[in-house]
Tab-separated table of C-alpha atoms in Angstrom:
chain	number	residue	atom	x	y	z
A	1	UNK	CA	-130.232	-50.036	-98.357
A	2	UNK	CA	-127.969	-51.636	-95.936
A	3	UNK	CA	-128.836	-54.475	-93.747
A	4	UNK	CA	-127.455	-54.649	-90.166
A	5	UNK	CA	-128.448	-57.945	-88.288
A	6	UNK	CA	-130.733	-57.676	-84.962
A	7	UNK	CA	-127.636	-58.909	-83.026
A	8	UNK	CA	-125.264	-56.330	-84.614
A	9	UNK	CA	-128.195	-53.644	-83.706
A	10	UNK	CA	-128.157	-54.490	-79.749
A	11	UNK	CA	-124.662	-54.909	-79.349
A	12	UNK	CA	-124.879	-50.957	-80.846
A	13	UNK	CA	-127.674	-50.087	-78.703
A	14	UNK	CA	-125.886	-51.725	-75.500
A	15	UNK	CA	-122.550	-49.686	-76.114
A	16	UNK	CA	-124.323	-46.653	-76.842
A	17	UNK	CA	-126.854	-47.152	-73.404
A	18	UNK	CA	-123.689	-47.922	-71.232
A	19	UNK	CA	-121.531	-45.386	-72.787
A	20	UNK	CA	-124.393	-42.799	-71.524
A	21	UNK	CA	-125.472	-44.480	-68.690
A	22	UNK	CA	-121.677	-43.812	-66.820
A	23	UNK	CA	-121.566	-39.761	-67.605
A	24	UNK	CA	-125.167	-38.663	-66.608
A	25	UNK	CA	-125.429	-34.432	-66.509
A	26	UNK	CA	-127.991	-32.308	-65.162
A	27	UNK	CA	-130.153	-29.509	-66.816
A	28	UNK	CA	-128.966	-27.357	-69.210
A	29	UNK	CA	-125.090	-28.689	-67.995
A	30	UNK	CA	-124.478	-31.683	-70.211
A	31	UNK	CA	-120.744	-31.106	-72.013
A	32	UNK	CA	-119.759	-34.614	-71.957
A	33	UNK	CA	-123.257	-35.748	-73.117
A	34	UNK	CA	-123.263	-33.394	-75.696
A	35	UNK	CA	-119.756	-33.905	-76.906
A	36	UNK	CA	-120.382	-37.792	-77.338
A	37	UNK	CA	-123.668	-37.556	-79.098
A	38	UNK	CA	-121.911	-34.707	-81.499
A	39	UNK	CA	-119.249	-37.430	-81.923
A	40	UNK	CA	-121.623	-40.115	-82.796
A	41	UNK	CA	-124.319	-37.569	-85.326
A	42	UNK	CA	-120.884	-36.601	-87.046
A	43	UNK	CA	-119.565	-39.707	-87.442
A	44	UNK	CA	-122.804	-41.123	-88.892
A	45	UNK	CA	-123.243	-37.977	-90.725
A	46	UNK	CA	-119.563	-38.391	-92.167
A	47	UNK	CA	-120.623	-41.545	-93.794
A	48	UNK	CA	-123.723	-40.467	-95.537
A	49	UNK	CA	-122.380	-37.805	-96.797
A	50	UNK	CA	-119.199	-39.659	-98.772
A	51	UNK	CA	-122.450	-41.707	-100.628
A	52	UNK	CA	-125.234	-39.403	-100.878
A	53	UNK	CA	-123.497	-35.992	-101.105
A	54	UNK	CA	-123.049	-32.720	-98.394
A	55	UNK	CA	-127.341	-31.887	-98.826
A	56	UNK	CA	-128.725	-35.151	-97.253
A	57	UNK	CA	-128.195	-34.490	-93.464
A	58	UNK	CA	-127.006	-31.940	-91.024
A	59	UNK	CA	-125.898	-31.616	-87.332
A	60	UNK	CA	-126.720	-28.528	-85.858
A	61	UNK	CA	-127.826	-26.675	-82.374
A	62	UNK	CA	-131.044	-25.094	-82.342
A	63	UNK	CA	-130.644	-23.352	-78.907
A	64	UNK	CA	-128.689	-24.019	-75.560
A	65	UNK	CA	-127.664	-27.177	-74.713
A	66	UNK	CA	-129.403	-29.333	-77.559
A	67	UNK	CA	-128.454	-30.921	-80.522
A	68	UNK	CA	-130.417	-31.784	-84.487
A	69	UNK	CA	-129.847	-34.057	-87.027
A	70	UNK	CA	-131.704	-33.360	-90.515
A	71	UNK	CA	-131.902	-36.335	-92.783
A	72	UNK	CA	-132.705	-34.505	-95.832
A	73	UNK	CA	-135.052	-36.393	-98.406
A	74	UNK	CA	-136.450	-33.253	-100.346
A	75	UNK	CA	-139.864	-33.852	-98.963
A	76	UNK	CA	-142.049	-31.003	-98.567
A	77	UNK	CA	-142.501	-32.350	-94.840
A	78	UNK	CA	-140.591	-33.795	-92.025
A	79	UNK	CA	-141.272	-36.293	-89.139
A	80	UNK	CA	-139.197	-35.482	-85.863
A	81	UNK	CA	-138.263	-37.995	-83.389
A	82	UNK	CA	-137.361	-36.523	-79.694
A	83	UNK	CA	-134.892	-37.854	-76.945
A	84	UNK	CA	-133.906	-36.152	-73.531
A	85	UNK	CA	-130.617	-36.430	-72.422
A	86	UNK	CA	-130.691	-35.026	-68.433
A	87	UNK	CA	-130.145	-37.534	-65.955
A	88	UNK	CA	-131.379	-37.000	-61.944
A	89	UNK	CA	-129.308	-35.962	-58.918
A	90	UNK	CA	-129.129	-39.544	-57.286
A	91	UNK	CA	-126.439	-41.255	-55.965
A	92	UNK	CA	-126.523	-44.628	-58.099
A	93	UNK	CA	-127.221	-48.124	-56.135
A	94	UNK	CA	-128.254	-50.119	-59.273
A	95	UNK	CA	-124.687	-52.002	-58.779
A	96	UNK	CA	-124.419	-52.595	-62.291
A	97	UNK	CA	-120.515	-52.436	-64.091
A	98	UNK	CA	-121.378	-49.587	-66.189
A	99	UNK	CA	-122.601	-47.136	-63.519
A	100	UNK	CA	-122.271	-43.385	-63.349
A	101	UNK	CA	-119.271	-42.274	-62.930
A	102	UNK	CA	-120.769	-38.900	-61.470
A	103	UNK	CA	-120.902	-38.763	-58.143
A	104	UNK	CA	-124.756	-38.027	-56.949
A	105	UNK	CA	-125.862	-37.808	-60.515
A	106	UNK	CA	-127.619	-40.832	-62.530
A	107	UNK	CA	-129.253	-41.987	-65.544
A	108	UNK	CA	-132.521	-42.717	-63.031
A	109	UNK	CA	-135.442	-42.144	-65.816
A	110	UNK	CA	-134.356	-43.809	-68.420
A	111	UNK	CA	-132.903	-41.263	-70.664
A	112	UNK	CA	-129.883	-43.051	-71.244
A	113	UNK	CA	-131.682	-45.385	-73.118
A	114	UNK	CA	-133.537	-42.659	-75.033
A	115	UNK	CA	-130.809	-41.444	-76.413
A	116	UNK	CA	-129.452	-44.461	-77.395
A	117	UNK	CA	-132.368	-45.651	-79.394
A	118	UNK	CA	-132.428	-42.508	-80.957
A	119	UNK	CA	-128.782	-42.451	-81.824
A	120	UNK	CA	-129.282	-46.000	-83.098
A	121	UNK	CA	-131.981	-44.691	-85.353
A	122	UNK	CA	-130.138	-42.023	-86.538
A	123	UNK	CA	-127.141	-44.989	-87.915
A	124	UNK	CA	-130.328	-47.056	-89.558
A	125	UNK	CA	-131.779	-44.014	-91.003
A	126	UNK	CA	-128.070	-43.574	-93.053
A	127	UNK	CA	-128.402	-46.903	-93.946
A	128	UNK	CA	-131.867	-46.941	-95.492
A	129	UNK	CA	-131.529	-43.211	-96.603
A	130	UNK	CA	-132.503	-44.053	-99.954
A	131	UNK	CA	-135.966	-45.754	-98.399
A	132	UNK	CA	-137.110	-43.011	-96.410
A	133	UNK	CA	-140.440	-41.704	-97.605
A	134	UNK	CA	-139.716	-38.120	-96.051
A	135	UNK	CA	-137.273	-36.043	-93.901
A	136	UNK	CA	-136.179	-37.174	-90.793
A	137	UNK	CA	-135.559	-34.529	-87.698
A	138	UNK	CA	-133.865	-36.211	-84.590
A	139	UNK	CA	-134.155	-33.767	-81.474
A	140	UNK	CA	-131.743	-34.437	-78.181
A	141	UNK	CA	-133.111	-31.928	-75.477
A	142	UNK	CA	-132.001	-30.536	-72.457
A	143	UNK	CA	-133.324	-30.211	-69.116
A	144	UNK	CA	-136.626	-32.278	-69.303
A	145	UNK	CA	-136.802	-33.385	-65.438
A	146	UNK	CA	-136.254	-29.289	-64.351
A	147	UNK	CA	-137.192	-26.558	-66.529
A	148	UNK	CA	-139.000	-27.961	-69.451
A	149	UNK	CA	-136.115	-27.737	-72.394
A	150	UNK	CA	-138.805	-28.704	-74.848
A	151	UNK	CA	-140.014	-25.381	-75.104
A	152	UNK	CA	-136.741	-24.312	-75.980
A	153	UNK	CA	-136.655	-26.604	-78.955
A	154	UNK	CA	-140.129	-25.021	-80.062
A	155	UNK	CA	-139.076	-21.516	-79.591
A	156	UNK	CA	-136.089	-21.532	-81.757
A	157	UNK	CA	-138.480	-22.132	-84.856
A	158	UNK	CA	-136.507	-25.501	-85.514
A	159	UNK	CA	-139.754	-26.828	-86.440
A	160	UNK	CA	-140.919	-24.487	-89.034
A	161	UNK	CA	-137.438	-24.035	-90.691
A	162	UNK	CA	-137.545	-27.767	-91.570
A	163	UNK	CA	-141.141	-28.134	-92.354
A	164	UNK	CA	-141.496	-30.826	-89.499
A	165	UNK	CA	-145.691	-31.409	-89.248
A	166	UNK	CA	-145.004	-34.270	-86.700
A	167	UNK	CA	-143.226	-35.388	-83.418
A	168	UNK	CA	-142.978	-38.709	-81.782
A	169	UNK	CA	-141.236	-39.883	-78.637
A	170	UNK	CA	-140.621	-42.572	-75.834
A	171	UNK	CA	-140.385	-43.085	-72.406
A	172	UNK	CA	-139.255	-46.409	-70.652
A	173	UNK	CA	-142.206	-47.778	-68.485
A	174	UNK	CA	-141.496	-50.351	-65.874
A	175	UNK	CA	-145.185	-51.338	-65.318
A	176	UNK	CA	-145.417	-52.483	-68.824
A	177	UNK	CA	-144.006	-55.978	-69.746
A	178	UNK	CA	-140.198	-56.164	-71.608
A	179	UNK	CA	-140.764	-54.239	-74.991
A	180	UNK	CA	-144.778	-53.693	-74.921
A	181	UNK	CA	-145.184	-50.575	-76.795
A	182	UNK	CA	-148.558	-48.676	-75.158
A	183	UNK	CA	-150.228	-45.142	-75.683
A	184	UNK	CA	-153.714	-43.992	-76.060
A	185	UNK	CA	-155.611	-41.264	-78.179
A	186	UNK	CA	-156.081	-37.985	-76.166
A	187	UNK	CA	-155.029	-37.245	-72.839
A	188	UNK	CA	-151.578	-39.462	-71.977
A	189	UNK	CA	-150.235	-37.709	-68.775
A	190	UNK	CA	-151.130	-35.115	-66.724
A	191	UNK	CA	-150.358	-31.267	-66.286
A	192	UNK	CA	-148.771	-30.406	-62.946
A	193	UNK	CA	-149.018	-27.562	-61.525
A	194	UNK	CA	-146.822	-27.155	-57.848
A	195	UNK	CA	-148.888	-25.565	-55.335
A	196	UNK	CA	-148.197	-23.700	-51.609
A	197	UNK	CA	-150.225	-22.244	-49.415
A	198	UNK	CA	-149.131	-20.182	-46.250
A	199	UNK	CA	-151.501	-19.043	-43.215
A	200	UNK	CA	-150.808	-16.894	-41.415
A	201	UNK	CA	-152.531	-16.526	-37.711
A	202	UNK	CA	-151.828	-15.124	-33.984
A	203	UNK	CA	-149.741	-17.337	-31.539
A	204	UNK	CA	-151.338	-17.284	-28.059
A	205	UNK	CA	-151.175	-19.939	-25.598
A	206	UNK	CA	-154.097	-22.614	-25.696
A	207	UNK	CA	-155.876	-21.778	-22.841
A	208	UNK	CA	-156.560	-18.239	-24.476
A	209	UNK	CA	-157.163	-19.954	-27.994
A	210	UNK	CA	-160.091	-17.477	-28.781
A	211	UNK	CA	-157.142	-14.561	-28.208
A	212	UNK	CA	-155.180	-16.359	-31.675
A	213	UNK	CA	-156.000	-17.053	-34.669
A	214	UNK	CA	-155.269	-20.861	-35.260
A	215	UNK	CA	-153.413	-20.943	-38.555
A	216	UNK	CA	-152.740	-24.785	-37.830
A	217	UNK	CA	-156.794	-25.530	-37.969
A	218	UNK	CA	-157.449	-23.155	-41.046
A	219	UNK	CA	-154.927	-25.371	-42.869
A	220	UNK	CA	-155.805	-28.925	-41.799
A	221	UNK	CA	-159.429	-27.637	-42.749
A	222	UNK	CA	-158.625	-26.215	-45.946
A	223	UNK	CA	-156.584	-29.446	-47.204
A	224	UNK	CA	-159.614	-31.966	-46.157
A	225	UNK	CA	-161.790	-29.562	-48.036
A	226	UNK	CA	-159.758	-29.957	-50.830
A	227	UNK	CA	-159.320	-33.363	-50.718
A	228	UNK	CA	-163.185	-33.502	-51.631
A	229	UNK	CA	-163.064	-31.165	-53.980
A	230	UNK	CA	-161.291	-32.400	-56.214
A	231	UNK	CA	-162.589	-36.290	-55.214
A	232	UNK	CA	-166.010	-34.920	-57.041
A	233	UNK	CA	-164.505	-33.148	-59.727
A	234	UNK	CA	-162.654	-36.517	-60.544
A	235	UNK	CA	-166.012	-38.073	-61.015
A	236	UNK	CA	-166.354	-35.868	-64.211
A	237	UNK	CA	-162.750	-35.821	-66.059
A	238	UNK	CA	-159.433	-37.579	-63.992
A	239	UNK	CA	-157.783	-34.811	-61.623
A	240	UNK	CA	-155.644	-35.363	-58.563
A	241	UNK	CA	-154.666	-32.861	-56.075
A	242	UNK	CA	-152.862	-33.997	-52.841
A	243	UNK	CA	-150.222	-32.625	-50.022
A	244	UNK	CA	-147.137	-34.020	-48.884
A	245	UNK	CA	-145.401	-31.450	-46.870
A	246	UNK	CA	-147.367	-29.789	-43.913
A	247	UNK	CA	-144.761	-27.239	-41.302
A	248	UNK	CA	-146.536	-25.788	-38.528
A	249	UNK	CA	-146.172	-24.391	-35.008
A	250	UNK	CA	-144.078	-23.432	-32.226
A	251	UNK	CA	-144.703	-26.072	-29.443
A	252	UNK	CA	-147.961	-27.948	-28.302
A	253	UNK	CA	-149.337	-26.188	-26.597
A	254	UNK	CA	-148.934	-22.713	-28.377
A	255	UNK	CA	-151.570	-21.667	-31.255
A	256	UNK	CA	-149.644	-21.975	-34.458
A	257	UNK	CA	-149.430	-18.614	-35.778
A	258	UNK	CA	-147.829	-20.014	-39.209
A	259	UNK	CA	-148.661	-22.684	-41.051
A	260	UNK	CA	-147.143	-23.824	-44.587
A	261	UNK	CA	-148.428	-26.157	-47.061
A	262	UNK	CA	-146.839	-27.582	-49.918
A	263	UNK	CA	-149.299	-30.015	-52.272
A	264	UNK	CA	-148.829	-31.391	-56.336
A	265	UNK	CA	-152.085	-30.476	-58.603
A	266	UNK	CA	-152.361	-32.730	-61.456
A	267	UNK	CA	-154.947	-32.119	-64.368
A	268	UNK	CA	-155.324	-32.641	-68.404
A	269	UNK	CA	-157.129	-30.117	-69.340
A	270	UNK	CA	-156.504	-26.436	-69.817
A	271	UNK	CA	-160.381	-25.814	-67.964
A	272	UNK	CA	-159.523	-28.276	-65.123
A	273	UNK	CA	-156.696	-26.533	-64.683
A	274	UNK	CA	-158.443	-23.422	-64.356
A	275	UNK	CA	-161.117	-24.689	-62.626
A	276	UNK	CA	-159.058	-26.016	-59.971
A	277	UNK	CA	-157.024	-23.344	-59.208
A	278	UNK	CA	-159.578	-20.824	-58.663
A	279	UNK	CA	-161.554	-23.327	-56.131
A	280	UNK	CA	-158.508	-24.254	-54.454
A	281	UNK	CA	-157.095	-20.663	-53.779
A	282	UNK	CA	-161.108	-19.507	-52.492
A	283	UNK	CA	-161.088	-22.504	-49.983
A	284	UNK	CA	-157.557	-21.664	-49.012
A	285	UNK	CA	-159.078	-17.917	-48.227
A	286	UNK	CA	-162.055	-18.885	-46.726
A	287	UNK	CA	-160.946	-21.573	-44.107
A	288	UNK	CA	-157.972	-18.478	-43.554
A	289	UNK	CA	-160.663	-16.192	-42.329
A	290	UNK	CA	-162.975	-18.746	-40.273
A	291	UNK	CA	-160.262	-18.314	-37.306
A	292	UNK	CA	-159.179	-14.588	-38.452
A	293	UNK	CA	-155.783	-15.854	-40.627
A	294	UNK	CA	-154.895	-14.903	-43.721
A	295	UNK	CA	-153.418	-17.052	-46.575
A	296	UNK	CA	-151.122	-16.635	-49.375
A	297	UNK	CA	-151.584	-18.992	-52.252
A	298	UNK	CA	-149.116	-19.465	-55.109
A	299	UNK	CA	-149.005	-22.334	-57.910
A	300	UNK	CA	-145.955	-22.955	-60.296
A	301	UNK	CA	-146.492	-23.010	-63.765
A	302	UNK	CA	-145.719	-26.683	-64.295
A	303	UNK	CA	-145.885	-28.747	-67.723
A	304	UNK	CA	-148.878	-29.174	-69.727
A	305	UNK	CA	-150.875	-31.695	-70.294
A	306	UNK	CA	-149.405	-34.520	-72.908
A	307	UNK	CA	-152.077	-35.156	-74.741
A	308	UNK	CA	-151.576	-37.198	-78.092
A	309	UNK	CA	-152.884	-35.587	-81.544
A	310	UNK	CA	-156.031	-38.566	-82.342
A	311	UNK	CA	-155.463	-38.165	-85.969
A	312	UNK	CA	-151.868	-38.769	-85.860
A	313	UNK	CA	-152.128	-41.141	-82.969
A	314	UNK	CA	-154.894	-43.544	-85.939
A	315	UNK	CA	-151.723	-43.143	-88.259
A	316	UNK	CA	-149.242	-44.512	-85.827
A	317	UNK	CA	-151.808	-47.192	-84.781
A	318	UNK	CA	-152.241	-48.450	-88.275
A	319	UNK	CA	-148.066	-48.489	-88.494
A	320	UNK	CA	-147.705	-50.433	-85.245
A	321	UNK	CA	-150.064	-53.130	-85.264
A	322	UNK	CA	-148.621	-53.824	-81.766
A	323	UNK	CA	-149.223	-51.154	-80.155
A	324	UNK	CA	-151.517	-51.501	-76.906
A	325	UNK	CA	-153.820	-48.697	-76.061
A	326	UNK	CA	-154.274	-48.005	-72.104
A	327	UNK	CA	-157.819	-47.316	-70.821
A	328	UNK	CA	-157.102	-44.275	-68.850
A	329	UNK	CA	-154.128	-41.296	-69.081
A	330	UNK	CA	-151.699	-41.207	-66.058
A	331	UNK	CA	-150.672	-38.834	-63.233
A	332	UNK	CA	-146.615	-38.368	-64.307
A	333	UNK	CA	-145.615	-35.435	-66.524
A	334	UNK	CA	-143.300	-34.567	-69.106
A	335	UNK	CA	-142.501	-31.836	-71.249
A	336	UNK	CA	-143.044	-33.825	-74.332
A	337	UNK	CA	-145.942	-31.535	-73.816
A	338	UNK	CA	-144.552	-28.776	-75.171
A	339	UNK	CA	-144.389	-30.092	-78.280
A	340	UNK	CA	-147.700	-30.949	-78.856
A	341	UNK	CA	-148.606	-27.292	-78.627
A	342	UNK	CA	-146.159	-26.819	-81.482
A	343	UNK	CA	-147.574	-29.536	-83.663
A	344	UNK	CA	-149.458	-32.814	-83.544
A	345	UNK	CA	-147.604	-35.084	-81.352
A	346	UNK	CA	-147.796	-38.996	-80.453
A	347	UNK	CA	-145.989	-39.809	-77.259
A	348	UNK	CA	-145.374	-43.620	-76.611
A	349	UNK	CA	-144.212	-45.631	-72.934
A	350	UNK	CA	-141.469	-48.786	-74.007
A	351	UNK	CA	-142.289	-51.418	-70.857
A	352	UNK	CA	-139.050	-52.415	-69.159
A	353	UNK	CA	-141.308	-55.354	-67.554
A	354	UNK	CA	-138.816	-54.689	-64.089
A	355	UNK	CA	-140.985	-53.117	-61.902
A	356	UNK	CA	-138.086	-51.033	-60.405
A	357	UNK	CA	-139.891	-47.734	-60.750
A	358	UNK	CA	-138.476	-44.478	-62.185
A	359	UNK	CA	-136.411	-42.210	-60.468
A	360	UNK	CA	-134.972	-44.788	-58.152
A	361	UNK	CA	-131.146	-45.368	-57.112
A	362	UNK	CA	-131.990	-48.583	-58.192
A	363	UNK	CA	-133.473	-48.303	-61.404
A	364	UNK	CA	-132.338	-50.656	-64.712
A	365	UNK	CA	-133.364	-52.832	-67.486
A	366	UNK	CA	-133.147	-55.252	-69.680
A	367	UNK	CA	-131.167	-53.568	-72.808
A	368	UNK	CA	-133.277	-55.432	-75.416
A	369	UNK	CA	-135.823	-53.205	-75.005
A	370	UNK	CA	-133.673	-50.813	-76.732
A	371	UNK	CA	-133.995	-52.865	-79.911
A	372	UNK	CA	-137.914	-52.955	-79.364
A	373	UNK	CA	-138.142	-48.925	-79.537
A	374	UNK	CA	-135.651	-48.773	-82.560
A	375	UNK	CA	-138.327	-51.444	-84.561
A	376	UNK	CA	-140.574	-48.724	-83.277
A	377	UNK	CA	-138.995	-45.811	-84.272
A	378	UNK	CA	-138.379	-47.644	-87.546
A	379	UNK	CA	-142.312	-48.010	-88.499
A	380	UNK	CA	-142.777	-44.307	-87.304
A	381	UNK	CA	-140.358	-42.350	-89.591
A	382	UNK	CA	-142.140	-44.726	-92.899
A	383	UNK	CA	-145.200	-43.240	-92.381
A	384	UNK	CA	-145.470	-41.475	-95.617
């Protein structure tokens, strides 16, 4: 096994972050991502191979846009370790020397250091090869703030071809101090589900109101309604369902005869999901009739819940003596999710301790916290 000194590790971690950080790509359309992560697995892989021999790891594409690495230790099982590698259309204000060199694209959530822990992983787990208990699977994904590439990853069988029974993964977490690690058992983050709702009514001038059919009323009714709703089914398992875009109307003193409604629906369970949807489409319906509108209701089929596998999650625990459990899941989502339909799952959140929150033009941190997630990721892939 070869030792590599903390010090050497960050400087690694920091060229590999910054490297990222200034060519972030969106979606599925990541060729310069792509083509220096290939570099990197191939370079690594190059080196392993000269002392171990062509069968102990791979690089390889399971489907559009992604890229493996199979460190291959003959075990009957393998433990896979995930990174996205999208970045968010923003135009970058962080002002730091390294930043994106993509106009109106950025490196906003983090992923830049995702993949860099990962591809700093993937040089310590050549270096130890002889030490690892099992077979090691590194996923990079596409596409994880649009269309879900995880499910990609699950669909192309990559899983069961290598005998993977396992998947672990981070996210950077600026509410969390510099290099906590923190999950919890069960439920993590919620589904989401995108939901709008259009009413239509009868424009007629306001001193004939009873001539309309007030589709401005019907929907200011239906989202208060709503709003209790789901405020009682909260009481009973955590749910969240709220609007932030309301269009209606022609001028003030016309009934609106079209109103449209555009609200988030956050859940962790398949039922609550269910549940909700149903309910929320017949109050939609019903305050749409009261004044004689009708309603069309539509919700996206957003990500499901992540919620972590409990007897993997006792495994991990025991590994990471560290590790700080949170007392309640959270409203984000990500399509870790997907995997955990696939097979049991443990998703983690790596605190930045910044406070600059995700997704801003803004957003940055402290690049030790990169060496913090590879001591994690180091513990995870021992588990026997």
């Amino acid at each position: 096994m070869t030792q590599t000194s903390p010090a050497d590790e960050l400087t690694l971690l920091t060229r590999l972050r910054r490297d990222l950080h200034r060519i972030p790509e969106i979606d599925f359309d990541l060729p310069k991502t792509l083509d220096y992560i290939r570099t990197e697995l191939e370079m690594v892989r190059n080196e392993l191979v000269a002392r171990c021999g062509n069968d102990a790891c791979s690089v390889f594409s399971p489907c559009r846009s992604s890229l493996c690495m199979f460190f291959n230790r003959g075990s009957d099982h393998a433990t896979a370790i995930r990174s996205d590698m999208d970045a968010l259309p923003v135009a970058e204000r962080s002002g730091v020397e390294f930043a994106s060199c993509h106009e109106g694209h950025m490196h906003a959530c983090g992923h830049d250091g995702h993949m860099a822990m990962v591809l700093g992983l993937a040089h310590h787990l050549a270096d130890s090869f002889e030490d690892l208990p099992r077979s090691i699977l590194l996923v990079f994904q596409p596409a994880e703030e649009t269309t879900g590439g995880a499910q990609f990853i699950c669909e192309s069988g990559v899983f069961e071809q290598y005998g993977v029974d396992r998947i672990f993964g981070f996210h950077l977490w600026p509410d969390l101090a510099l290099g906590e690690v923190a999950s919890r058992p069960g439920p993590l983050l919620a589904a989401t589900s995108e939901a709008t709702f259009t009413f239509h009514g009868k424009a007629t001038h306001i001193a004939k109101a009873a001539d309309g059919a007030d589709s401005l009323e019907a929907g200011m009714r239906f989202v208060l309604d709503a709003y209790d709703y789901m405020a009682e089914q909260a009481k009973h398992e955590p749910c969240l369902f709220k609007c932030g875009l309301l269009q209606s109307g022609q001028a003030r003193n016309v009934i609106s005869s079209h109103t449209y409604i555009e609200g988030s629906l956050r859940t962790y369970s398949d039922a609550m999901t269910k549940g909700a949807k149903a309910r929320l489409k017949e109050l939609a319906e019903m305050h749409a009739s009261e004044p004689g509108c009708t309603c069309e209701v539509d919700f996206s089929e957003g990500y499901p819940p992540v919620v972590n596998d409990e007897a993997l999650f006792d495994v991990a625990r025991t590994a990471l003596p560290e590790l700080q459990e949170l007392p309640e899941p959270l409203l984000i989502a990500e399509d870790f999710a997907f995997y955990q339909r696939c097979l049991p799952g443990v998703f983690l959140l790596l605190g930045t301790g910044t406070g600059i929150p995700l997704h801003a033009d803004t957003f940055n941190f402290d690049e030790r916290v990169l060496a913090a997630g590879l001591e994690t990721y180091k513990k995870l892939v021992r588990i026997p």
